[in-house]
Amino acid sequence: MSELIVKNVHKSYDGREIIRGINLTLHEGELVCLLGVSGGGKTTLFNVISGLTAPEQGQVFLDGEEITGKPGKISYMLQKDLLLPYRTIEDNVALPLMIRGMKKKDARAQVAPYFAEFGLEGTEKKYPRQLSGGMRQRAALMRTYMFSRNVALLDEPFSALDTITKSAMHTWYLNIMEQIHLSTLFITHDIDEAILLSDRIYLLTGQPGEITTEIIIKEPKPRRKDFTLTEDFLRYKRQILEKIGE
Amino acid sequence: MKRKLQSITRRINTIAAIVVILVVWQCVSVLGVVPKYMLPSPVQVFQAFVEDFPLLMENSRVTLLEAAIGLGCGVAFGFTMAVLMDRFEFLYQAFYPLVVLTQTIPTVAIAPLLVLWFGYEMLPKIILIVIATFFPVTVGVLDGFRSADRDTMNLLRSMGAGKLQIFRYVKLPGAMSQFFASLRISAAYSVVGAVISEWLGGFSGLGVYMTRVKKAFAFDKMFAVIFLISIISLLLMKLVDVLQKKSMPWEDIKHE
């Protein structure tokens, strides 16, 4: 069981309210998108969930345990890969295990079998700068996965990539999610990406940001990229655009 | 391949410039534009170098030993200061201005004082070198620590890393290029510092040799020792480069 629950979270910076009364749930194996405009409080919410900042009000639970303001439970991935340039890919993805106190050799052994799964075979001994942007994001996701096999936060992970690479990453991502069953909270401002990838979408709108709508994407998984070309897809998109326009 | 070729042509240009200068110098000296005893020709300088070679080597050994010990202590001290000032903000506020202040003291001015306090042996020389070399390291490394990427540190924090782990995995390796840049400067300072301190009191070393040949008006030997000091400094800086390449293999790797 791995379930993330956010209860009634409020957060302000310098007296300005950024997010108000956020409630959300992430069930086992689900991919839930948090869709909203840039600067709408997505990243603030995200820092609260990862425990980097404490909210004024509200709580965060992981598997029933309260983790509000406690880092070290849920890790995340950003649009910047944040791979350490002076560590090889294998040592980068093994880093979360080493932070937990595992020896380098054991950590390397533990991450080794996952390279193939993440489409990163052969990159073990390479340095991040030898990899393309897309490959680096794969490594960043793998590192997140090595940290926590159950819940991950992804903050616009593909938004820095060019359109073609991004599209390839979506295919890769849909494929890998079938294999690793990671419960994921995915933050994005890209409506197409949200519909394509999610089981559910929360719309975060207004200032301060509030979750106004929850949309369930019923399209069965595994999904294929051509889902984006269907009538159903457009219907979801229209629904979201209307809600955002309100 | 093209890159290699470029570096070779650049080197050829440098060598050509040096050759031209030497030729002009030789002509000026041979033609007697400047009296020979004041400006010996390059050939004479080379002869003096060969003649005094054993003596120069013996004195170099002393100077290099002082420089090495002084540089080692200076780098260790400078590094420790940087770590402490990064870790404790109050130490930064308290000592950073003082550290800068130490650099406004002219080395030549305090050397005699150090000799009076600590005698003519090695100690005052090492102290002087430490004063001259710790500063670049402190400033460079501290700057490296402080410019560590905030997002990366937050990410490690979200993975449960403590301050020590963040230091070990992010700040320390991130400051390496600044460390080596500082080390290069400090290495050059260490030789110059050793020579200056020897001028002002001592029994052996290149600085002592210099004061002796100066008293004898042996300009050719004077030039020989100046060149030797330059060469030693250059070699030390080259050594730092090699060390940096060896310890930072990821810097050299090309994109694929």
PDB file of C-alpha atoms in Angstrom, chain A residues 47 50-53 71-78 80-82 84-87 95-96 98-102 126-127 129-131 136 143-144 147, chain B residues 149-162 165-176 247-256:
ATOM      1  CA  ASN A  47       7.830  21.751  -1.732  1.00  0.00           C
ATOM      2  CA  SER A  50       8.393  16.801  -0.315  1.00  0.00           C
ATOM      3  CA  GLY A  51       8.771  18.244   3.178  1.00  0.00           C
ATOM      4  CA  LEU A  52      11.176  21.011   2.201  1.00  0.00           C
ATOM      5  CA  THR A  53       8.833  23.663   3.556  1.00  0.00           C
ATOM      6  CA  PRO A  71      12.089  15.747   4.123  1.00  0.00           C
ATOM      7  CA  GLY A  72      13.586  12.378   3.274  1.00  0.00           C
ATOM      8  CA  LYS A  73      10.327  10.550   2.586  1.00  0.00           C
ATOM      9  CA  ILE A  74       9.329  11.604  -0.904  1.00  0.00           C
ATOM     10  CA  SER A  75      11.794  12.637  -3.544  1.00  0.00           C
ATOM     11  CA  TYR A  76      11.169  14.426  -6.776  1.00  0.00           C
ATOM     12  CA  MET A  77      12.347  15.156 -10.227  1.00  0.00           C
ATOM     13  CA  LEU A  78      12.468  18.569 -11.871  1.00  0.00           C
ATOM     14  CA  LYS A  80      16.466  20.338 -14.627  1.00  0.00           C
ATOM     15  CA  ASP A  81      17.941  16.870 -14.314  1.00  0.00           C
ATOM     16  CA  LEU A  82      20.191  17.926 -11.396  1.00  0.00           C
ATOM     17  CA  LEU A  84      25.877  15.693 -10.403  1.00  0.00           C
ATOM     18  CA  PRO A  85      28.319  16.338 -13.268  1.00  0.00           C
ATOM     19  CA  TYR A  86      31.240  14.758 -11.441  1.00  0.00           C
ATOM     20  CA  ARG A  87      29.539  11.438 -10.785  1.00  0.00           C
ATOM     21  CA  LEU A  95      23.212   8.387  -4.660  1.00  0.00           C
ATOM     22  CA  PRO A  96      19.897   8.096  -2.796  1.00  0.00           C
ATOM     23  CA  MET A  98      24.329   6.005  -0.431  1.00  0.00           C
ATOM     24  CA  ILE A  99      22.642   8.861   1.387  1.00  0.00           C
ATOM     25  CA  ARG A 100      20.759   6.219   3.303  1.00  0.00           C
ATOM     26  CA  GLY A 101      24.086   4.791   4.379  1.00  0.00           C
ATOM     27  CA  MET A 102      24.598   2.038   1.843  1.00  0.00           C
ATOM     28  CA  LYS A 126      29.397   7.701 -18.473  1.00  0.00           C
ATOM     29  CA  TYR A 127      29.203  11.199 -17.095  1.00  0.00           C
ATOM     30  CA  ARG A 129      27.425  15.609 -19.958  1.00  0.00           C
ATOM     31  CA  GLN A 130      27.984  12.696 -22.332  1.00  0.00           C
ATOM     32  CA  LEU A 131      24.226  12.045 -22.467  1.00  0.00           C
ATOM     33  CA  ARG A 136      19.579  12.589 -18.645  1.00  0.00           C
ATOM     34  CA  ARG A 143      17.345   8.124  -9.466  1.00  0.00           C
ATOM     35  CA  THR A 144      13.939   9.196  -8.139  1.00  0.00           C
ATOM     36  CA  PHE A 147      15.000   6.618  -3.791  1.00  0.00           C
TER      37      PHE A 147
ATOM     38  CA  ASP B 149      23.366  24.882  -6.678  1.00  0.00           C
ATOM     39  CA  ARG B 150      20.376  25.436  -4.394  1.00  0.00           C
ATOM     40  CA  ASP B 151      18.091  23.106  -6.336  1.00  0.00           C
ATOM     41  CA  THR B 152      20.595  20.281  -6.140  1.00  0.00           C
ATOM     42  CA  MET B 153      21.000  20.759  -2.403  1.00  0.00           C
ATOM     43  CA  ASN B 154      17.219  20.789  -1.951  1.00  0.00           C
ATOM     44  CA  LEU B 155      16.927  17.600  -3.966  1.00  0.00           C
ATOM     45  CA  LEU B 156      19.456  15.878  -1.729  1.00  0.00           C
ATOM     46  CA  ARG B 157      17.621  17.211   1.279  1.00  0.00           C
ATOM     47  CA  SER B 158      14.410  15.675  -0.023  1.00  0.00           C
ATOM     48  CA  MET B 159      16.309  12.392  -0.172  1.00  0.00           C
ATOM     49  CA  GLY B 160      17.084  12.766   3.505  1.00  0.00           C
ATOM     50  CA  ALA B 161      20.660  14.011   3.214  1.00  0.00           C
ATOM     51  CA  GLY B 162      22.085  15.829   6.228  1.00  0.00           C
ATOM     52  CA  GLN B 165      26.253  14.556   3.216  1.00  0.00           C
ATOM     53  CA  ILE B 166      25.313  17.654   1.253  1.00  0.00           C
ATOM     54  CA  PHE B 167      28.802  18.938   1.902  1.00  0.00           C
ATOM     55  CA  ARG B 168      30.363  15.697   0.778  1.00  0.00           C
ATOM     56  CA  TYR B 169      28.250  15.072  -2.307  1.00  0.00           C
ATOM     57  CA  VAL B 170      27.542  18.591  -3.568  1.00  0.00           C
ATOM     58  CA  LYS B 171      29.658  21.346  -2.052  1.00  0.00           C
ATOM     59  CA  LEU B 172      33.036  19.653  -1.890  1.00  0.00           C
ATOM     60  CA  PRO B 173      33.166  18.191  -5.405  1.00  0.00           C
ATOM     61  CA  GLY B 174      31.499  21.332  -6.767  1.00  0.00           C
ATOM     62  CA  ALA B 175      34.325  23.496  -5.422  1.00  0.00           C
ATOM     63  CA  MET B 176      37.094  21.453  -7.011  1.00  0.00           C
ATOM     64  CA  SER B 247      41.334  14.304 -10.219  1.00  0.00           C
ATOM     65  CA  MET B 248      38.600  15.732 -12.447  1.00  0.00           C
ATOM     66  CA  PRO B 249      38.296  13.257 -15.329  1.00  0.00           C
ATOM     67  CA  TRP B 250      34.745  14.383 -16.170  1.00  0.00           C
ATOM     68  CA  GLU B 251      35.969  17.848 -17.220  1.00  0.00           C
ATOM     69  CA  ASP B 252      37.896  16.478 -20.159  1.00  0.00           C
ATOM     70  CA  ILE B 253      35.200  14.286 -21.609  1.00  0.00           C
ATOM     71  CA  LYS B 254      33.653  15.426 -24.854  1.00  0.00           C
ATOM     72  CA  HIS B 255      29.957  15.456 -25.632  1.00  0.00           C
ATOM     73  CA  GLU B 256      28.753  12.564 -27.688  1.00  0.00           C
TER      74      GLU B 256
END
